Amino acid sequence: MTDQMTYIQLVGRPNGFPTADDFAFREAPLPGLEPGTALVENLYLSVDPYMRQLMDEVWEFNTPLEGRTLGRVIASADERLKVGDVIRHRYAWRTHSLVPAEEAQPVNEYPGVPLSAHLALLGNGTGLTAYVGLTRILDVRPGETVYISAAAGGVGSAAGQIARLLGAGRVIGSAGSPEKVRHLVEDLGFDAAFDYHDGPVAEQLAKAAPDGIDAYLDNVGGDHLEGAIENLREFGRIAWCGGISGYNGEAAPVRNIDDVLGKSLRLQGYMVRHHLDAREEMEARLVPLLQSGEIVSEETVVDGFENTVSAFLGMLRGENTGKMLVRVK
Ligand code: NAP
């Protein structure tokens, strides 16, 4: 076993799009076990859009970073964690982590389900976020027309498949390239999809949903939210999951926000951390379908901890299909 670990710290604050120079790689001896903790060898790291927001002020320079991580316990000083256990935790951007037992989330390993899926289709910030958005926030009903933005990403690709399971009548997605648009329709069961670079979202959505939409899972904000509001039917619902178009700068203004009132729409934001109790229900529904191949855990896996920063920057540029993950080694 190595006695060294590698970790990444923030050393610069981006003005606009971040660069690799905003981060520095460091080496240190492995931390010693303390009572109530376990030493974890990290297997997969999740690089997420919200991290770009944290770079602006929340993340401090030269201190440990956080993020969703999957790791295996290699030494333990707490009876709740055994050597070999696979856990989720948030002591991220490092090859090894000292994790307090009360902050470790045990992972149910299922036959035929790859470990990476526990940060993707079964991950809190991916499949669970999509599941909660569609079931608890939008309450999608059979036959309804649902629109999902950033549909080829982690949350979006899970949401499209889950909307289908819930019986949505028509599922529409938008994404950033013709290849992604094709993938949504040909492989992920979307009924229609469009590339948001090809014209105004409102116009493209109107073509894809001539009778309007009932529910919108918003991952992008700005012109996507405006386009959805324009196409929502009266009493339609919006789940405000994220707003990635505004993370590297200003999102486009939503000029028709008054229509939320005029059309009696419901616009509700949500954070998945307030809905972790939905995990059991989500796993009961999704795991058998994942095992039978009826749904897939969409992932782009970048190999090597040394590529963590480029994976993060690539995700912000849309280089991922499904959840962007780093396989630590
Ligand atoms: P993701 O969708 O896998 O990756 C981000 C994607 O955003 C990129 O692949 C890119 O795809 C798209 N994108 C980047 N810039 C864009 C822009 N200016 N306009 C439109 N699309 C753009 O990321 P994720 O982890 O699944 O997160 C998706 C959303 O869910 C984010 O808004 C995130 O903040 C939110 N989220 C919310 C919660 C919660 O608790 N509410 C939890 C997790 C995630 P294209 O090629 O399509 O441009």
mmCIF file of C-alpha atoms and ligand atoms in Angstrom:
data_model
loop_
_atom_site.group_PDB
_atom_site.id
_atom_site.type_symbol
_atom_site.label_atom_id
_atom_site.label_comp_id
_atom_site.label_asym_id
_atom_site.label_seq_id
_atom_site.Cartn_x
_atom_site.Cartn_y
_atom_site.Cartn_z
ATOM 1 C CA MET A 1 0.000 0.000 0.000
ATOM 2 C CA THR A 2 1.288 3.467 -0.874
ATOM 3 C CA ASP A 3 1.968 5.854 1.986
ATOM 4 C CA GLN A 4 1.368 8.958 -0.170
ATOM 5 C CA MET A 5 -1.775 10.627 -1.461
ATOM 6 C CA THR A 6 -2.383 13.226 -4.158
ATOM 7 C CA TYR A 7 -4.958 15.975 -3.844
ATOM 8 C CA ILE A 8 -6.105 19.072 -5.705
ATOM 9 C CA GLN A 9 -6.600 22.584 -4.348
ATOM 10 C CA LEU A 10 -8.046 25.788 -5.711
ATOM 11 C CA VAL A 11 -5.374 28.450 -6.337
ATOM 12 C CA GLY A 12 -7.174 30.940 -8.609
ATOM 13 C CA ARG A 13 -10.627 32.449 -9.049
ATOM 14 C CA PRO A 14 -11.825 32.416 -12.640
ATOM 15 C CA ASN A 15 -13.355 35.408 -14.312
ATOM 16 C CA GLY A 16 -15.665 33.560 -16.680
ATOM 17 C CA PHE A 17 -14.599 30.111 -17.831
ATOM 18 C CA PRO A 18 -12.105 28.418 -15.444
ATOM 19 C CA THR A 19 -8.721 27.077 -16.558
ATOM 20 C CA ALA A 20 -6.356 24.376 -15.334
ATOM 21 C CA ASP A 21 -4.236 27.141 -13.737
ATOM 22 C CA ASP A 22 -7.007 27.704 -11.184
ATOM 23 C CA PHE A 23 -6.054 24.348 -9.617
ATOM 24 C CA ALA A 24 -2.858 22.836 -8.191
ATOM 25 C CA PHE A 25 -1.949 19.203 -7.545
ATOM 26 C CA ARG A 26 -0.260 18.468 -4.201
ATOM 27 C CA GLU A 27 1.253 15.407 -2.517
ATOM 28 C CA ALA A 28 1.111 14.494 1.173
ATOM 29 C CA PRO A 29 1.585 11.461 3.406
ATOM 30 C CA LEU A 30 -1.587 9.440 3.923
ATOM 31 C CA PRO A 31 -3.523 10.794 6.917
ATOM 32 C CA GLY A 32 -3.383 8.725 10.110
ATOM 33 C CA LEU A 33 -6.556 7.047 11.378
ATOM 34 C CA GLU A 34 -8.396 8.842 14.153
ATOM 35 C CA PRO A 35 -11.129 7.301 16.311
ATOM 36 C CA GLY A 36 -14.473 7.367 14.467
ATOM 37 C CA THR A 37 -12.904 7.598 10.993
ATOM 38 C CA ALA A 38 -11.937 5.341 8.129
ATOM 39 C CA LEU A 39 -9.208 5.686 5.530
ATOM 40 C CA VAL A 40 -10.730 5.377 2.091
ATOM 41 C CA GLU A 41 -9.088 4.701 -1.245
ATOM 42 C CA ASN A 42 -11.146 6.653 -3.739
ATOM 43 C CA LEU A 43 -12.401 4.804 -6.806
ATOM 44 C CA TYR A 44 -14.522 7.376 -8.686
ATOM 45 C CA LEU A 45 -14.918 11.145 -8.388
ATOM 46 C CA SER A 46 -17.885 13.101 -9.683
ATOM 47 C CA VAL A 47 -17.140 16.461 -11.323
ATOM 48 C CA ASP A 48 -20.262 18.591 -11.122
ATOM 49 C CA PRO A 49 -21.536 21.907 -12.498
ATOM 50 C CA TYR A 50 -22.185 23.364 -8.996
ATOM 51 C CA MET A 51 -18.439 23.206 -8.348
ATOM 52 C CA ARG A 52 -18.016 26.067 -10.810
ATOM 53 C CA GLN A 53 -20.258 28.190 -8.567
ATOM 54 C CA LEU A 54 -18.248 27.234 -5.485
ATOM 55 C CA MET A 55 -15.056 28.420 -7.232
ATOM 56 C CA ASP A 56 -16.378 32.008 -7.115
ATOM 57 C CA GLU A 57 -16.332 32.388 -3.351
ATOM 58 C CA VAL A 58 -17.214 29.305 -1.300
ATOM 59 C CA TRP A 59 -14.114 27.217 -1.981
ATOM 60 C CA GLU A 60 -11.110 28.747 -0.237
ATOM 61 C CA PHE A 61 -7.569 28.725 -1.603
ATOM 62 C CA ASN A 62 -5.169 25.983 -0.566
ATOM 63 C CA THR A 63 -7.713 24.066 1.485
ATOM 64 C CA PRO A 64 -9.302 20.683 0.801
ATOM 65 C CA LEU A 65 -12.134 20.663 -1.757
ATOM 66 C CA GLU A 66 -15.382 18.713 -1.556
ATOM 67 C CA GLY A 67 -17.541 16.706 -3.932
ATOM 68 C CA ARG A 68 -19.342 13.434 -4.455
ATOM 69 C CA THR A 69 -16.958 10.482 -4.291
ATOM 70 C CA LEU A 70 -17.070 6.690 -4.228
ATOM 71 C CA GLY A 71 -14.337 4.905 -2.301
ATOM 72 C CA ARG A 72 -13.365 1.668 -0.614
ATOM 73 C CA VAL A 73 -12.415 1.486 3.053
ATOM 74 C CA ILE A 74 -8.797 0.339 3.440
ATOM 75 C CA ALA A 75 -8.422 0.896 7.195
ATOM 76 C CA SER A 76 -10.995 1.680 9.855
ATOM 77 C CA ALA A 77 -11.120 2.957 13.414
ATOM 78 C CA ASP A 78 -14.909 2.738 13.656
ATOM 79 C CA GLU A 79 -16.994 -0.399 13.929
ATOM 80 C CA ARG A 80 -19.602 0.983 11.482
ATOM 81 C CA LEU A 81 -17.098 0.831 8.614
ATOM 82 C CA LYS A 82 -15.307 -2.379 7.663
ATOM 83 C CA VAL A 83 -12.278 -2.791 5.440
ATOM 84 C CA GLY A 84 -13.602 -3.473 1.919
ATOM 85 C CA ASP A 85 -16.859 -1.512 2.355
ATOM 86 C CA VAL A 86 -17.732 0.769 -0.567
ATOM 87 C CA ILE A 87 -19.088 4.123 0.556
ATOM 88 C CA ARG A 88 -20.180 7.470 -0.844
ATOM 89 C CA HIS A 89 -18.666 10.526 0.805
ATOM 90 C CA ARG A 90 -17.791 14.135 0.010
ATOM 91 C CA TYR A 91 -14.054 14.315 0.850
ATOM 92 C CA ALA A 92 -13.206 14.667 -2.813
ATOM 93 C CA TRP A 93 -10.551 15.837 -5.290
ATOM 94 C CA ARG A 94 -8.022 13.472 -3.674
ATOM 95 C CA THR A 95 -6.854 9.905 -4.117
ATOM 96 C CA HIS A 96 -7.427 8.974 -0.452
ATOM 97 C CA SER A 97 -9.731 10.456 2.171
ATOM 98 C CA LEU A 98 -10.094 10.268 5.912
ATOM 99 C CA VAL A 99 -13.868 9.997 6.315
ATOM 100 C CA PRO A 100 -15.779 10.375 9.612
ATOM 101 C CA ALA A 101 -18.038 7.327 9.940
ATOM 102 C CA GLU A 102 -21.179 9.436 10.400
ATOM 103 C CA GLU A 103 -20.538 11.136 7.045
ATOM 104 C CA ALA A 104 -20.091 7.892 5.096
ATOM 105 C CA GLN A 105 -23.104 6.751 3.081
ATOM 106 C CA PRO A 106 -23.047 2.959 2.636
ATOM 107 C CA VAL A 107 -23.509 1.712 -0.920
ATOM 108 C CA ASN A 108 -25.695 -1.300 -1.651
ATOM 109 C CA GLU A 109 -23.703 -3.275 -4.193
ATOM 110 C CA TYR A 110 -26.019 -5.079 -6.633
ATOM 111 C CA PRO A 111 -25.079 -7.946 -8.974
ATOM 112 C CA GLY A 112 -24.641 -6.710 -12.514
ATOM 113 C CA VAL A 113 -24.499 -3.050 -11.498
ATOM 114 C CA PRO A 114 -21.081 -1.462 -12.073
ATOM 115 C CA LEU A 115 -19.641 0.547 -9.197
ATOM 116 C CA SER A 116 -19.581 3.735 -11.265
ATOM 117 C CA ALA A 117 -23.391 3.655 -11.506
ATOM 118 C CA HIS A 118 -23.521 4.536 -7.801
ATOM 119 C CA LEU A 119 -22.327 8.035 -8.727
ATOM 120 C CA ALA A 120 -24.321 8.128 -11.977
ATOM 121 C CA LEU A 121 -27.827 6.662 -12.434
ATOM 122 C CA LEU A 122 -27.903 5.745 -8.720
ATOM 123 C CA GLY A 123 -25.940 8.787 -7.546
ATOM 124 C CA ASN A 124 -27.410 11.510 -5.353
ATOM 125 C CA GLY A 125 -26.483 14.319 -7.745
ATOM 126 C CA THR A 126 -27.583 12.439 -10.865
ATOM 127 C CA GLY A 127 -30.305 9.751 -10.851
ATOM 128 C CA LEU A 128 -31.720 10.717 -7.461
ATOM 129 C CA THR A 129 -31.846 14.373 -8.506
ATOM 130 C CA ALA A 130 -33.705 13.414 -11.682
ATOM 131 C CA TYR A 131 -36.022 11.022 -9.816
ATOM 132 C CA VAL A 132 -36.971 13.601 -7.183
ATOM 133 C CA GLY A 133 -37.463 16.289 -9.828
ATOM 134 C CA LEU A 134 -39.872 14.162 -11.840
ATOM 135 C CA THR A 135 -41.744 12.437 -9.012
ATOM 136 C CA ARG A 136 -41.845 14.842 -6.044
ATOM 137 C CA ILE A 137 -41.502 18.233 -7.725
ATOM 138 C CA LEU A 138 -43.143 17.783 -11.137
ATOM 139 C CA ASP A 139 -45.300 14.785 -10.221
ATOM 140 C CA VAL A 140 -45.283 13.630 -13.849
ATOM 141 C CA ARG A 141 -48.496 11.829 -14.824
ATOM 142 C CA PRO A 142 -49.061 9.257 -17.580
ATOM 143 C CA GLY A 143 -49.614 10.850 -20.961
ATOM 144 C CA GLU A 144 -48.007 14.199 -20.115
ATOM 145 C CA THR A 145 -45.488 16.022 -22.291
ATOM 146 C CA VAL A 146 -42.207 16.628 -20.471
ATOM 147 C CA TYR A 147 -39.282 18.814 -21.574
ATOM 148 C CA ILE A 148 -35.766 18.303 -20.151
ATOM 149 C CA SER A 149 -32.805 20.625 -20.829
ATOM 150 C CA ALA A 150 -29.148 19.516 -20.762
ATOM 151 C CA ALA A 151 -30.853 16.240 -21.605
ATOM 152 C CA ALA A 152 -27.722 14.353 -22.648
ATOM 153 C CA GLY A 153 -25.931 15.085 -19.347
ATOM 154 C CA GLY A 154 -26.026 13.120 -16.100
ATOM 155 C CA VAL A 155 -29.278 14.429 -14.630
ATOM 156 C CA GLY A 156 -30.858 14.874 -18.064
ATOM 157 C CA SER A 157 -30.167 11.385 -19.400
ATOM 158 C CA ALA A 158 -31.487 9.848 -16.185
ATOM 159 C CA ALA A 159 -34.538 12.135 -16.270
ATOM 160 C CA GLY A 160 -35.479 11.203 -19.834
ATOM 161 C CA GLN A 161 -35.478 7.512 -18.999
ATOM 162 C CA ILE A 162 -37.340 8.004 -15.716
ATOM 163 C CA ALA A 163 -39.991 10.177 -17.404
ATOM 164 C CA ARG A 164 -40.604 7.270 -19.773
ATOM 165 C CA LEU A 165 -41.003 4.878 -16.816
ATOM 166 C CA LEU A 166 -43.524 7.233 -15.245
ATOM 167 C CA GLY A 167 -45.593 6.966 -18.406
ATOM 168 C CA ALA A 168 -44.954 10.385 -19.911
ATOM 169 C CA GLY A 169 -46.674 10.589 -23.284
ATOM 170 C CA ARG A 170 -43.992 12.655 -24.971
ATOM 171 C CA VAL A 171 -40.436 13.328 -23.744
ATOM 172 C CA ILE A 172 -38.455 16.142 -25.366
ATOM 173 C CA GLY A 173 -34.817 16.987 -24.753
ATOM 174 C CA SER A 174 -32.389 19.701 -25.753
ATOM 175 C CA ALA A 175 -28.627 19.328 -25.945
ATOM 176 C CA GLY A 176 -25.548 20.963 -27.427
ATOM 177 C CA SER A 177 -24.614 18.876 -30.476
ATOM 178 C CA PRO A 178 -26.216 16.891 -33.325
ATOM 179 C CA GLU A 179 -24.583 13.698 -31.992
ATOM 180 C CA LYS A 180 -26.179 14.208 -28.581
ATOM 181 C CA VAL A 181 -29.562 14.951 -30.172
ATOM 182 C CA ARG A 182 -29.348 11.724 -32.190
ATOM 183 C CA HIS A 183 -28.324 9.755 -29.103
ATOM 184 C CA LEU A 184 -31.306 11.054 -27.115
ATOM 185 C CA VAL A 185 -33.803 9.885 -29.714
ATOM 186 C CA GLU A 186 -32.105 6.717 -30.973
ATOM 187 C CA ASP A 187 -30.747 5.296 -27.700
ATOM 188 C CA LEU A 188 -32.448 6.912 -24.711
ATOM 189 C CA GLY A 189 -36.106 6.850 -25.725
ATOM 190 C CA PHE A 190 -36.722 10.590 -26.166
ATOM 191 C CA ASP A 191 -39.538 11.265 -28.643
ATOM 192 C CA ALA A 192 -37.926 14.435 -29.959
ATOM 193 C CA ALA A 193 -34.786 16.440 -29.326
ATOM 194 C CA PHE A 194 -33.106 19.567 -30.644
ATOM 195 C CA ASP A 195 -29.714 21.289 -30.591
ATOM 196 C CA TYR A 196 -30.108 24.622 -28.787
ATOM 197 C CA HIS A 197 -27.457 26.125 -31.086
ATOM 198 C CA ASP A 198 -29.791 25.672 -34.079
ATOM 199 C CA GLY A 199 -32.214 28.495 -33.172
ATOM 200 C CA PRO A 200 -34.248 30.002 -30.323
ATOM 201 C CA VAL A 201 -35.252 27.418 -27.723
ATOM 202 C CA ALA A 202 -38.863 28.680 -27.706
ATOM 203 C CA GLU A 203 -39.232 28.099 -31.468
ATOM 204 C CA GLN A 204 -37.547 24.697 -31.507
ATOM 205 C CA LEU A 205 -39.559 23.536 -28.515
ATOM 206 C CA ALA A 206 -42.799 24.709 -30.175
ATOM 207 C CA LYS A 207 -41.986 22.532 -33.198
ATOM 208 C CA ALA A 208 -41.195 19.516 -30.999
ATOM 209 C CA ALA A 209 -44.341 20.009 -28.867
ATOM 210 C CA PRO A 210 -47.012 21.635 -31.055
ATOM 211 C CA ASP A 211 -49.650 21.132 -28.327
ATOM 212 C CA GLY A 212 -47.472 22.599 -25.584
ATOM 213 C CA ILE A 213 -45.749 20.983 -22.617
ATOM 214 C CA ASP A 214 -47.019 20.042 -19.157
ATOM 215 C CA ALA A 215 -43.784 19.861 -17.179
ATOM 216 C CA TYR A 216 -40.207 21.148 -17.500
ATOM 217 C CA LEU A 217 -37.087 19.936 -15.677
ATOM 218 C CA ASP A 218 -34.757 22.933 -15.900
ATOM 219 C CA ASN A 219 -31.029 22.236 -15.815
ATOM 220 C CA VAL A 220 -29.986 25.304 -17.815
ATOM 221 C CA GLY A 221 -32.023 28.452 -16.987
ATOM 222 C CA GLY A 222 -31.862 31.586 -19.150
ATOM 223 C CA ASP A 223 -33.247 31.179 -22.670
ATOM 224 C CA HIS A 224 -34.185 27.543 -21.930
ATOM 225 C CA LEU A 225 -36.414 28.605 -19.044
ATOM 226 C CA GLU A 226 -37.878 31.388 -21.144
ATOM 227 C CA GLY A 227 -38.583 28.946 -23.979
ATOM 228 C CA ALA A 228 -40.238 26.491 -21.607
ATOM 229 C CA ILE A 229 -42.456 29.178 -20.048
ATOM 230 C CA GLU A 230 -43.571 30.193 -23.528
ATOM 231 C CA ASN A 231 -44.564 26.608 -24.377
ATOM 232 C CA LEU A 232 -46.053 25.499 -21.058
ATOM 233 C CA ARG A 233 -49.791 24.993 -20.930
ATOM 234 C CA GLU A 234 -51.843 26.693 -18.229
ATOM 235 C CA PHE A 235 -51.188 25.103 -14.817
ATOM 236 C CA GLY A 236 -47.904 23.649 -16.130
ATOM 237 C CA ARG A 237 -45.046 22.926 -13.722
ATOM 238 C CA ILE A 238 -41.346 23.768 -13.702
ATOM 239 C CA ALA A 239 -38.784 22.043 -11.496
ATOM 240 C CA TRP A 240 -35.793 24.385 -11.134
ATOM 241 C CA CYS A 241 -32.987 21.873 -10.800
ATOM 242 C CA GLY A 242 -30.061 24.007 -11.998
ATOM 243 C CA GLY A 243 -29.034 26.854 -14.277
ATOM 244 C CA ILE A 244 -25.759 25.922 -15.947
ATOM 245 C CA SER A 245 -26.027 28.640 -18.605
ATOM 246 C CA GLY A 246 -25.328 31.144 -15.811
ATOM 247 C CA TYR A 247 -22.452 29.390 -14.032
ATOM 248 C CA ASN A 248 -19.606 30.833 -16.140
ATOM 249 C CA GLY A 249 -21.242 34.229 -16.626
ATOM 250 C CA GLU A 250 -24.664 35.845 -16.822
ATOM 251 C CA ALA A 251 -27.561 33.661 -17.970
ATOM 252 C CA ALA A 252 -29.822 35.238 -20.592
ATOM 253 C CA PRO A 253 -32.684 37.182 -18.976
ATOM 254 C CA VAL A 254 -36.021 35.389 -18.653
ATOM 255 C CA ARG A 255 -38.187 38.037 -20.284
ATOM 256 C CA ASN A 256 -41.528 36.286 -19.860
ATOM 257 C CA ILE A 257 -41.355 35.520 -16.125
ATOM 258 C CA ASP A 258 -44.740 37.316 -15.741
ATOM 259 C CA ASP A 259 -46.329 34.420 -17.624
ATOM 260 C CA VAL A 260 -45.718 32.232 -14.552
ATOM 261 C CA LEU A 261 -48.520 34.313 -13.058
ATOM 262 C CA GLY A 262 -50.540 34.745 -16.243
ATOM 263 C CA LYS A 263 -50.634 31.006 -16.997
ATOM 264 C CA SER A 264 -50.952 29.894 -13.356
ATOM 265 C CA LEU A 265 -47.674 27.961 -13.620
ATOM 266 C CA ARG A 266 -45.880 26.420 -10.657
ATOM 267 C CA LEU A 267 -42.124 27.078 -10.490
ATOM 268 C CA GLN A 268 -40.346 25.218 -7.704
ATOM 269 C CA GLY A 269 -36.645 24.996 -6.934
ATOM 270 C CA TYR A 270 -35.280 22.010 -5.065
ATOM 271 C CA MET A 271 -32.032 20.661 -3.665
ATOM 272 C CA VAL A 272 -31.533 16.902 -3.722
ATOM 273 C CA ARG A 273 -29.966 17.003 -0.249
ATOM 274 C CA HIS A 274 -33.444 17.668 1.142
ATOM 275 C CA HIS A 275 -34.751 14.485 -0.498
ATOM 276 C CA LEU A 276 -32.204 11.808 0.387
ATOM 277 C CA ASP A 277 -35.052 9.785 1.901
ATOM 278 C CA ALA A 278 -36.209 9.049 -1.678
ATOM 279 C CA ARG A 279 -33.172 6.812 -2.245
ATOM 280 C CA GLU A 280 -34.764 3.550 -1.103
ATOM 281 C CA GLU A 281 -37.771 4.053 -3.369
ATOM 282 C CA MET A 282 -35.541 5.066 -6.287
ATOM 283 C CA GLU A 283 -33.277 2.037 -5.913
ATOM 284 C CA ALA A 284 -36.265 -0.315 -5.637
ATOM 285 C CA ARG A 285 -37.612 1.011 -8.938
ATOM 286 C CA LEU A 286 -34.438 1.549 -10.935
ATOM 287 C CA VAL A 287 -32.046 -1.228 -9.914
ATOM 288 C CA PRO A 288 -34.054 -4.140 -11.432
ATOM 289 C CA LEU A 289 -34.390 -2.183 -14.684
ATOM 290 C CA LEU A 290 -30.686 -1.396 -14.670
ATOM 291 C CA GLN A 291 -29.933 -5.086 -14.121
ATOM 292 C CA SER A 292 -32.221 -6.139 -16.968
ATOM 293 C CA GLY A 293 -30.815 -3.481 -19.304
ATOM 294 C CA GLU A 294 -34.147 -1.663 -19.679
ATOM 295 C CA ILE A 295 -32.486 1.518 -18.482
ATOM 296 C CA VAL A 296 -28.830 2.510 -18.652
ATOM 297 C CA SER A 297 -26.451 4.442 -16.462
ATOM 298 C CA GLU A 298 -25.101 6.981 -18.936
ATOM 299 C CA GLU A 299 -21.506 7.855 -18.086
ATOM 300 C CA THR A 300 -18.392 9.423 -19.549
ATOM 301 C CA VAL A 301 -15.518 8.018 -17.505
ATOM 302 C CA VAL A 302 -12.143 9.759 -17.679
ATOM 303 C CA ASP A 303 -9.258 7.601 -16.533
ATOM 304 C CA GLY A 304 -6.687 8.787 -14.015
ATOM 305 C CA PHE A 305 -6.768 11.173 -11.065
ATOM 306 C CA GLU A 306 -4.302 13.396 -12.935
ATOM 307 C CA ASN A 307 -7.115 14.121 -15.435
ATOM 308 C CA THR A 308 -9.640 15.333 -12.832
ATOM 309 C CA VAL A 309 -9.302 19.022 -13.689
ATOM 310 C CA SER A 310 -9.569 18.430 -17.430
ATOM 311 C CA ALA A 311 -12.641 16.237 -16.837
ATOM 312 C CA PHE A 312 -14.244 19.053 -14.837
ATOM 313 C CA LEU A 313 -13.468 21.670 -17.502
ATOM 314 C CA GLY A 314 -14.613 19.274 -20.238
ATOM 315 C CA MET A 315 -17.947 18.749 -18.463
ATOM 316 C CA LEU A 316 -18.519 22.512 -18.380
ATOM 317 C CA ARG A 317 -17.833 22.574 -22.143
ATOM 318 C CA GLY A 318 -20.269 19.727 -22.778
ATOM 319 C CA GLU A 319 -17.700 17.036 -23.609
ATOM 320 C CA ASN A 320 -19.647 14.499 -21.546
ATOM 321 C CA THR A 321 -22.565 12.294 -22.448
ATOM 322 C CA GLY A 322 -24.248 11.185 -19.240
ATOM 323 C CA LYS A 323 -22.526 11.724 -15.921
ATOM 324 C CA MET A 324 -18.884 12.879 -16.093
ATOM 325 C CA LEU A 325 -16.809 10.730 -13.728
ATOM 326 C CA VAL A 326 -13.114 10.269 -13.028
ATOM 327 C CA ARG A 327 -11.836 6.738 -12.406
ATOM 328 C CA VAL A 328 -9.124 7.457 -9.872
ATOM 329 C CA LYS A 329 -6.778 4.698 -11.084
HETATM 330 P P1 NAP B 1 -24.324 17.473 -16.902
HETATM 331 O O1 NAP B 1 -25.645 17.830 -17.462
HETATM 332 O O2 NAP B 1 -23.873 16.072 -16.977
HETATM 333 O O3 NAP B 1 -23.161 18.369 -17.516
HETATM 334 C C1 NAP B 1 -23.353 19.705 -17.783
HETATM 335 C C2 NAP B 1 -23.903 19.871 -19.205
HETATM 336 O O4 NAP B 1 -24.422 21.184 -19.320
HETATM 337 C C3 NAP B 1 -22.832 19.796 -20.283
HETATM 338 O O5 NAP B 1 -22.624 18.466 -20.685
HETATM 339 C C4 NAP B 1 -23.406 20.671 -21.401
HETATM 340 O O6 NAP B 1 -24.075 19.833 -22.334
HETATM 341 C C5 NAP B 1 -24.433 21.548 -20.686
HETATM 342 N N1 NAP B 1 -24.110 22.966 -20.798
HETATM 343 C C6 NAP B 1 -22.955 23.599 -20.474
HETATM 344 N N2 NAP B 1 -23.068 24.924 -20.698
HETATM 345 C C7 NAP B 1 -24.314 25.130 -21.188
HETATM 346 C C8 NAP B 1 -25.033 26.280 -21.625
HETATM 347 N N3 NAP B 1 -24.484 27.514 -21.586
HETATM 348 N N4 NAP B 1 -26.287 26.116 -22.099
HETATM 349 C C9 NAP B 1 -26.867 24.891 -22.133
HETATM 350 N N5 NAP B 1 -26.228 23.769 -21.739
HETATM 351 C C10 NAP B 1 -24.981 23.884 -21.262
HETATM 352 O O7 NAP B 1 -24.294 17.951 -15.386
HETATM 353 P P2 NAP B 1 -25.165 17.359 -14.197
HETATM 354 O O8 NAP B 1 -24.237 17.052 -13.088
HETATM 355 O O9 NAP B 1 -26.069 16.314 -14.708
HETATM 356 O O10 NAP B 1 -26.036 18.644 -13.754
HETATM 357 C C11 NAP B 1 -27.097 19.098 -14.588
HETATM 358 C C12 NAP B 1 -27.827 20.229 -13.875
HETATM 359 O O11 NAP B 1 -28.392 19.727 -12.667
HETATM 360 C C13 NAP B 1 -26.931 21.390 -13.483
HETATM 361 O O12 NAP B 1 -27.626 22.596 -13.672
HETATM 362 C C14 NAP B 1 -26.691 21.152 -12.007
HETATM 363 O O13 NAP B 1 -26.371 22.339 -11.317
HETATM 364 C C15 NAP B 1 -28.040 20.583 -11.606
HETATM 365 N N6 NAP B 1 -28.043 19.774 -10.382
HETATM 366 C C16 NAP B 1 -28.926 20.135 -9.409
HETATM 367 C C17 NAP B 1 -29.014 19.411 -8.250
HETATM 368 C C18 NAP B 1 -30.029 19.820 -7.193
HETATM 369 O O14 NAP B 1 -29.986 19.306 -6.084
HETATM 370 N N7 NAP B 1 -30.938 20.727 -7.540
HETATM 371 C C19 NAP B 1 -28.175 18.293 -8.045
HETATM 372 C C20 NAP B 1 -27.276 17.929 -9.073
HETATM 373 C C21 NAP B 1 -27.238 18.679 -10.251
HETATM 374 P P3 NAP B 1 -24.461 20.338 -23.823
HETATM 375 O O15 NAP B 1 -23.525 19.664 -24.745
HETATM 376 O O16 NAP B 1 -25.866 19.885 -23.962
HETATM 377 O O17 NAP B 1 -24.315 21.846 -23.857
#
